């Protein structure tokens, strides 16, 4: 084969090393870290955000950002949840995914055709979509517990493998292949690295962006669905503040806020790292608030490291 | 008052980049009040050497002496403290700031309360611009100006620091003749004021004209050093390249001036150009030449759909087509090689391969997947055909020399099989050997039936290679020269405003 890995997909060795150091540290702090239940718990918790981070990675490779991810997750599930009485998992799941995809598509249109900067556009949709969700559901949760397939997405097993983990792995493979081997994925890097040169070469920046935002929306709805099934309720309040962790994962995984950089592989490892950090803080008995502080510090320091490296290399 | 002469010496400088020995034991010296030129082919190591002098690049070996005292230049601040300033080959301007803000960036005048004194800043900038005979408003936004204006701002930026030594890395690459004469006057004034100038250029006529000393770099080593009047153009070429090169016309097409392949009618765009009527014929190389503000570059950008004309009509093979964006032009078989290769032509942090096939992503797709093997094969073909010098096709284009970068941009359009290529200053900043190669590529393209418009101020180059030359002045076509009427003086006269 003749494909050299793009250097823009970053060097994931450092991340892996960081991951192992954190794990060792966690074991040292609390041997309970290695309990099978604990490990499962880590994966199940962080995976939801990891799935969204796949979409976020694509958006960020294009040099854009999506702040509305938590709102899209909540809204799309709430929309599907309006139909729980149909007692058909199929209908609810399809409507959930469609709603998420549609929201992502709207973001894409806003950023490209209407030309609103993504930071502002998705800040707007973050508020709009969430509140439409509240209005639509009157703030009430729906309960999907009777929908077998729906619930299985979080609770089921195939053999000994939990279905949500299988979903995570399959999605990560699809996204990685998409980004690395498809022409569209390739154009993400091109557009993100130099939007002017790409337009002058006849590449459609708008198409790339619409696709990335749409895929991101879809990822949000999948993640929201798993989360709802895990909690046994479809809550329109779900996902508040998710964007922070998701962006942290993508940035840690090598995506640059300036575009042109990032990889699914990096994002996968970063997902696990964030999972371990969260778990570690739990094991240390730290509150949710302090956890958010840590996550925020990670984002800022990653950007600092990025700038430092850029300075060094020039 | 006795003028003390300062002396700056670089001694035994070596620098290796991954895969290339850019500089090998190079020594170079500059004294107050002289113009010491540094020449050499693309990739010879000129910019690297100057980068070291300015603390941007760290040398592996060697030292720098200022008046026989070893000095450390670890970052640009150190260089600044030694009164060294540099006009970089690549522009480094803030696009959304004004001309004055760019000139005094990082060195803004302040008033008593500590705020930036904009009034003084604009006044100083105005005086500076006037002192070098440039008519440019200081509160224009830099992003809206063109490359030659950027170049002038870069020069002002360096002058504003009141340096003792100034490095000019290809300052004339995007200037027209009038501005070059102007720059030479500035250089002479600086010289008389005791400022030492290191001058880098690929334009050998200029080098011979302006230099007191000329040093030739070849493959990272000092190859020769000449004093003024010791050498002529041929000698320099021979020293730079190692052999003589013949500059000849490869374009032997006989043009059928009956049916134009491209016709524009009544093209106007704001104040930039008005009512332009122009034809392009099959197999033709049409030269388009004009000073800054003549509208020539903008006309090219307009044909390619980067800017939209206010009115006027474009037809291809007698069929009217609407071009609203570059994609429309590309779909109609038109390609564009921009003058700003760094920002518009190339994706710097992508490989040679990705850049070369950028225009044919669609063609290299099978069921959504990118055909990596086919892309590599195509790229390898063109790397060979265009003689692109690189360690391999997966290396980033930002590490290539200027000439090789330009060839990658051309490769990108040759793979696309366009019918018409628009070249904006294709030989800017490119060494003589690469220049002849690029003109050869252009001729080959037309020999195979393609048509070309070249915007350039290198009139001798145009005369050798074009079938017709159109001159523009202040947004209007001033004259059209057929091949048999080519005459450098007449053409120059039709370009410069009376
Ligand atoms: N950052 C870098 N990394 C790797 N190689 C580099 C880097 N910068 C320069 N080079 C290589 O070093 C050599 C010298 O480059 P340099 O830019 O000094 O040439 P130059 O003489 O200024 O050429 P030009 O006339 O095109 O400006 C080239 O082979 C170039 O590819
Ligand atoms: Mg150079």
PDB file of C-alpha atoms in Angstrom, chain B residues 202-364:
ATOM      1  CA  UNK B 202      17.199  36.570  -8.643  1.00  0.00           C
ATOM      2  CA  UNK B 203      17.231  39.544 -10.988  1.00  0.00           C
ATOM      3  CA  UNK B 204      20.846  39.661 -12.070  1.00  0.00           C
ATOM      4  CA  UNK B 205      20.588  43.001 -13.866  1.00  0.00           C
ATOM      5  CA  UNK B 206      19.623  44.597 -10.585  1.00  0.00           C
ATOM      6  CA  UNK B 207      22.365  42.789  -8.757  1.00  0.00           C
ATOM      7  CA  UNK B 208      25.019  44.064 -11.130  1.00  0.00           C
ATOM      8  CA  UNK B 209      23.572  47.541 -10.990  1.00  0.00           C
ATOM      9  CA  UNK B 210      23.264  47.963  -7.251  1.00  0.00           C
ATOM     10  CA  UNK B 211      25.980  45.846  -5.653  1.00  0.00           C
ATOM     11  CA  UNK B 212      29.389  46.769  -4.334  1.00  0.00           C
ATOM     12  CA  UNK B 213      30.117  43.124  -3.709  1.00  0.00           C
ATOM     13  CA  UNK B 214      28.433  39.926  -4.868  1.00  0.00           C
ATOM     14  CA  UNK B 215      28.666  36.584  -3.169  1.00  0.00           C
ATOM     15  CA  UNK B 216      27.363  33.447  -4.842  1.00  0.00           C
ATOM     16  CA  UNK B 217      25.940  30.591  -2.811  1.00  0.00           C
ATOM     17  CA  UNK B 218      25.649  27.221  -4.444  1.00  0.00           C
ATOM     18  CA  UNK B 219      24.204  24.174  -2.674  1.00  0.00           C
ATOM     19  CA  UNK B 220      24.874  25.705   0.716  1.00  0.00           C
ATOM     20  CA  UNK B 221      28.480  26.647   0.044  1.00  0.00           C
ATOM     21  CA  UNK B 222      30.128  29.905  -0.962  1.00  0.00           C
ATOM     22  CA  UNK B 223      30.986  29.405  -4.588  1.00  0.00           C
ATOM     23  CA  UNK B 224      32.419  32.775  -5.605  1.00  0.00           C
ATOM     24  CA  UNK B 225      32.749  36.325  -4.466  1.00  0.00           C
ATOM     25  CA  UNK B 226      33.058  39.267  -6.837  1.00  0.00           C
ATOM     26  CA  UNK B 227      33.663  42.959  -6.489  1.00  0.00           C
ATOM     27  CA  UNK B 228      31.693  45.529  -8.457  1.00  0.00           C
ATOM     28  CA  UNK B 229      32.616  45.573 -12.161  1.00  0.00           C
ATOM     29  CA  UNK B 230      34.444  42.276 -11.863  1.00  0.00           C
ATOM     30  CA  UNK B 231      31.677  40.223 -13.346  1.00  0.00           C
ATOM     31  CA  UNK B 232      28.815  40.305 -15.809  1.00  0.00           C
ATOM     32  CA  UNK B 233      25.466  38.537 -15.919  1.00  0.00           C
ATOM     33  CA  UNK B 234      26.808  35.530 -17.729  1.00  0.00           C
ATOM     34  CA  UNK B 235      29.555  35.086 -15.197  1.00  0.00           C
ATOM     35  CA  UNK B 236      27.047  35.159 -12.367  1.00  0.00           C
ATOM     36  CA  UNK B 237      24.815  32.601 -14.061  1.00  0.00           C
ATOM     37  CA  UNK B 238      27.757  30.347 -14.632  1.00  0.00           C
ATOM     38  CA  UNK B 239      28.838  30.621 -11.016  1.00  0.00           C
ATOM     39  CA  UNK B 240      25.324  30.033  -9.708  1.00  0.00           C
ATOM     40  CA  UNK B 241      24.375  27.122 -11.892  1.00  0.00           C
ATOM     41  CA  UNK B 242      27.683  25.719 -13.000  1.00  0.00           C
ATOM     42  CA  UNK B 243      26.893  26.019 -16.686  1.00  0.00           C
ATOM     43  CA  UNK B 244      25.564  28.424 -19.236  1.00  0.00           C
ATOM     44  CA  UNK B 245      21.906  28.285 -19.984  1.00  0.00           C
ATOM     45  CA  UNK B 246      20.380  29.401 -23.201  1.00  0.00           C
ATOM     46  CA  UNK B 247      17.247  31.421 -22.944  1.00  0.00           C
ATOM     47  CA  UNK B 248      15.168  30.642 -25.964  1.00  0.00           C
ATOM     48  CA  UNK B 249      11.624  30.572 -27.094  1.00  0.00           C
ATOM     49  CA  UNK B 250      10.028  27.152 -27.005  1.00  0.00           C
ATOM     50  CA  UNK B 251       6.737  28.381 -28.276  1.00  0.00           C
ATOM     51  CA  UNK B 252       6.601  27.888 -32.021  1.00  0.00           C
ATOM     52  CA  UNK B 253       2.878  27.849 -32.420  1.00  0.00           C
ATOM     53  CA  UNK B 254       1.378  29.510 -35.427  1.00  0.00           C
ATOM     54  CA  UNK B 255      -1.780  31.066 -34.149  1.00  0.00           C
ATOM     55  CA  UNK B 256      -4.969  31.137 -36.101  1.00  0.00           C
ATOM     56  CA  UNK B 257      -6.324  34.560 -35.205  1.00  0.00           C
ATOM     57  CA  UNK B 258      -9.787  33.800 -36.489  1.00  0.00           C
ATOM     58  CA  UNK B 259     -11.638  32.102 -33.706  1.00  0.00           C
ATOM     59  CA  UNK B 260     -10.905  33.149 -30.144  1.00  0.00           C
ATOM     60  CA  UNK B 261     -11.176  30.439 -27.521  1.00  0.00           C
ATOM     61  CA  UNK B 262     -11.789  33.018 -24.815  1.00  0.00           C
ATOM     62  CA  UNK B 263     -13.343  36.376 -25.359  1.00  0.00           C
ATOM     63  CA  UNK B 264     -14.112  39.008 -22.797  1.00  0.00           C
ATOM     64  CA  UNK B 265     -16.194  41.956 -23.610  1.00  0.00           C
ATOM     65  CA  UNK B 266     -16.766  45.169 -21.772  1.00  0.00           C
ATOM     66  CA  UNK B 267     -15.328  43.880 -18.487  1.00  0.00           C
ATOM     67  CA  UNK B 268     -15.433  46.416 -15.676  1.00  0.00           C
ATOM     68  CA  UNK B 269     -14.762  46.134 -11.991  1.00  0.00           C
ATOM     69  CA  UNK B 270     -15.254  49.087  -9.643  1.00  0.00           C
ATOM     70  CA  UNK B 271     -12.403  51.542 -10.208  1.00  0.00           C
ATOM     71  CA  UNK B 272      -9.898  48.862 -11.049  1.00  0.00           C
ATOM     72  CA  UNK B 273     -10.477  48.260 -14.717  1.00  0.00           C
ATOM     73  CA  UNK B 274     -12.999  49.516 -17.224  1.00  0.00           C
ATOM     74  CA  UNK B 275     -14.524  48.222 -20.427  1.00  0.00           C
ATOM     75  CA  UNK B 276     -11.840  45.659 -21.135  1.00  0.00           C
ATOM     76  CA  UNK B 277     -12.117  43.829 -24.423  1.00  0.00           C
ATOM     77  CA  UNK B 278      -9.724  40.987 -24.982  1.00  0.00           C
ATOM     78  CA  UNK B 279      -9.411  37.788 -27.019  1.00  0.00           C
ATOM     79  CA  UNK B 280      -7.321  34.713 -26.455  1.00  0.00           C
ATOM     80  CA  UNK B 281      -6.653  32.232 -29.239  1.00  0.00           C
ATOM     81  CA  UNK B 282      -5.940  28.549 -29.241  1.00  0.00           C
ATOM     82  CA  UNK B 283      -2.283  27.758 -28.623  1.00  0.00           C
ATOM     83  CA  UNK B 284      -1.500  31.344 -27.765  1.00  0.00           C
ATOM     84  CA  UNK B 285       0.626  32.750 -24.983  1.00  0.00           C
ATOM     85  CA  UNK B 286      -0.779  36.187 -24.313  1.00  0.00           C
ATOM     86  CA  UNK B 287       1.276  38.496 -22.135  1.00  0.00           C
ATOM     87  CA  UNK B 288      -0.497  41.067 -20.011  1.00  0.00           C
ATOM     88  CA  UNK B 289       1.609  43.744 -18.446  1.00  0.00           C
ATOM     89  CA  UNK B 290       0.915  46.777 -16.332  1.00  0.00           C
ATOM     90  CA  UNK B 291       2.128  48.644 -13.291  1.00  0.00           C
ATOM     91  CA  UNK B 292       0.605  48.534  -9.878  1.00  0.00           C
ATOM     92  CA  UNK B 293      -2.942  49.812 -10.199  1.00  0.00           C
ATOM     93  CA  UNK B 294      -3.204  49.017 -13.879  1.00  0.00           C
ATOM     94  CA  UNK B 295      -5.763  46.333 -13.121  1.00  0.00           C
ATOM     95  CA  UNK B 296      -3.918  43.506 -14.874  1.00  0.00           C
ATOM     96  CA  UNK B 297      -3.769  41.192 -11.864  1.00  0.00           C
ATOM     97  CA  UNK B 298      -7.347  41.927 -10.938  1.00  0.00           C
ATOM     98  CA  UNK B 299      -8.506  41.238 -14.471  1.00  0.00           C
ATOM     99  CA  UNK B 300      -6.988  37.778 -14.225  1.00  0.00           C
ATOM    100  CA  UNK B 301      -8.641  37.182 -10.872  1.00  0.00           C
ATOM    101  CA  UNK B 302     -11.903  38.303 -12.351  1.00  0.00           C
ATOM    102  CA  UNK B 303     -11.699  35.871 -15.266  1.00  0.00           C
ATOM    103  CA  UNK B 304     -11.155  33.088 -12.754  1.00  0.00           C
ATOM    104  CA  UNK B 305     -14.139  34.173 -10.660  1.00  0.00           C
ATOM    105  CA  UNK B 306     -12.309  35.286  -7.533  1.00  0.00           C
ATOM    106  CA  UNK B 307     -13.793  38.713  -7.914  1.00  0.00           C
ATOM    107  CA  UNK B 308     -17.019  39.315  -9.769  1.00  0.00           C
ATOM    108  CA  UNK B 309     -17.051  41.897 -12.522  1.00  0.00           C
ATOM    109  CA  UNK B 310     -19.667  44.653 -12.290  1.00  0.00           C
ATOM    110  CA  UNK B 311     -20.544  44.150 -15.876  1.00  0.00           C
ATOM    111  CA  UNK B 312     -19.226  42.560 -19.004  1.00  0.00           C
ATOM    112  CA  UNK B 313     -19.419  39.211 -20.671  1.00  0.00           C
ATOM    113  CA  UNK B 314     -17.132  36.259 -21.042  1.00  0.00           C
ATOM    114  CA  UNK B 315     -17.467  33.683 -23.770  1.00  0.00           C
ATOM    115  CA  UNK B 316     -15.622  30.472 -24.392  1.00  0.00           C
ATOM    116  CA  UNK B 317     -15.638  29.235 -27.980  1.00  0.00           C
ATOM    117  CA  UNK B 318     -18.345  31.802 -28.757  1.00  0.00           C
ATOM    118  CA  UNK B 319     -20.579  30.546 -25.996  1.00  0.00           C
ATOM    119  CA  UNK B 320     -21.381  32.964 -23.194  1.00  0.00           C
ATOM    120  CA  UNK B 321     -20.576  31.526 -19.774  1.00  0.00           C
ATOM    121  CA  UNK B 322     -21.215  32.942 -16.346  1.00  0.00           C
ATOM    122  CA  UNK B 323     -18.407  32.673 -13.855  1.00  0.00           C
ATOM    123  CA  UNK B 324     -19.391  33.538 -10.319  1.00  0.00           C
ATOM    124  CA  UNK B 325     -16.776  31.585  -8.427  1.00  0.00           C
ATOM    125  CA  UNK B 326     -13.511  29.765  -9.122  1.00  0.00           C
ATOM    126  CA  UNK B 327     -15.344  26.458  -9.391  1.00  0.00           C
ATOM    127  CA  UNK B 328     -17.309  27.757 -12.369  1.00  0.00           C
ATOM    128  CA  UNK B 329     -14.083  28.717 -14.096  1.00  0.00           C
ATOM    129  CA  UNK B 330     -12.516  25.345 -13.339  1.00  0.00           C
ATOM    130  CA  UNK B 331     -15.528  23.460 -14.640  1.00  0.00           C
ATOM    131  CA  UNK B 332     -15.094  25.415 -17.866  1.00  0.00           C
ATOM    132  CA  UNK B 333     -11.485  24.310 -18.186  1.00  0.00           C
ATOM    133  CA  UNK B 334      -9.758  27.389 -16.783  1.00  0.00           C
ATOM    134  CA  UNK B 335      -6.958  27.160 -14.251  1.00  0.00           C
ATOM    135  CA  UNK B 336      -5.240  29.906 -12.255  1.00  0.00           C
ATOM    136  CA  UNK B 337      -1.700  30.076 -10.888  1.00  0.00           C
ATOM    137  CA  UNK B 338      -1.780  32.852  -8.277  1.00  0.00           C
ATOM    138  CA  UNK B 339       1.107  35.191  -7.602  1.00  0.00           C
ATOM    139  CA  UNK B 340       0.848  34.556  -3.880  1.00  0.00           C
ATOM    140  CA  UNK B 341       1.871  30.911  -3.856  1.00  0.00           C
ATOM    141  CA  UNK B 342       2.289  30.729  -0.122  1.00  0.00           C
ATOM    142  CA  UNK B 343      -1.291  31.644   0.741  1.00  0.00           C
ATOM    143  CA  UNK B 344      -3.293  31.024  -2.376  1.00  0.00           C
ATOM    144  CA  UNK B 345      -1.445  28.407  -4.359  1.00  0.00           C
ATOM    145  CA  UNK B 346      -0.403  25.800  -1.868  1.00  0.00           C
ATOM    146  CA  UNK B 347      -1.508  24.083   1.274  1.00  0.00           C
ATOM    147  CA  UNK B 348       1.798  24.581   3.040  1.00  0.00           C
ATOM    148  CA  UNK B 349       1.489  21.885   5.663  1.00  0.00           C
ATOM    149  CA  UNK B 350       0.360  19.236   3.225  1.00  0.00           C
ATOM    150  CA  UNK B 351       2.471  16.966   1.088  1.00  0.00           C
ATOM    151  CA  UNK B 352       3.625  17.529  -2.464  1.00  0.00           C
ATOM    152  CA  UNK B 353       1.305  14.719  -3.415  1.00  0.00           C
ATOM    153  CA  UNK B 354      -1.800  16.194  -1.839  1.00  0.00           C
ATOM    154  CA  UNK B 355      -1.064  19.554  -3.400  1.00  0.00           C
ATOM    155  CA  UNK B 356      -0.428  18.199  -6.870  1.00  0.00           C
ATOM    156  CA  UNK B 357      -3.715  16.350  -7.086  1.00  0.00           C
ATOM    157  CA  UNK B 358      -5.804  18.957  -5.299  1.00  0.00           C
ATOM    158  CA  UNK B 359      -7.685  19.813  -8.466  1.00  0.00           C
ATOM    159  CA  UNK B 360      -8.591  16.225  -9.304  1.00  0.00           C
ATOM    160  CA  UNK B 361      -9.837  14.918  -5.970  1.00  0.00           C
ATOM    161  CA  UNK B 362     -13.088  13.958  -7.689  1.00  0.00           C
ATOM    162  CA  UNK B 363     -11.334  11.973 -10.340  1.00  0.00           C
ATOM    163  CA  UNK B 364      -9.258  10.152  -7.759  1.00  0.00           C
TER     164      UNK B 364
END
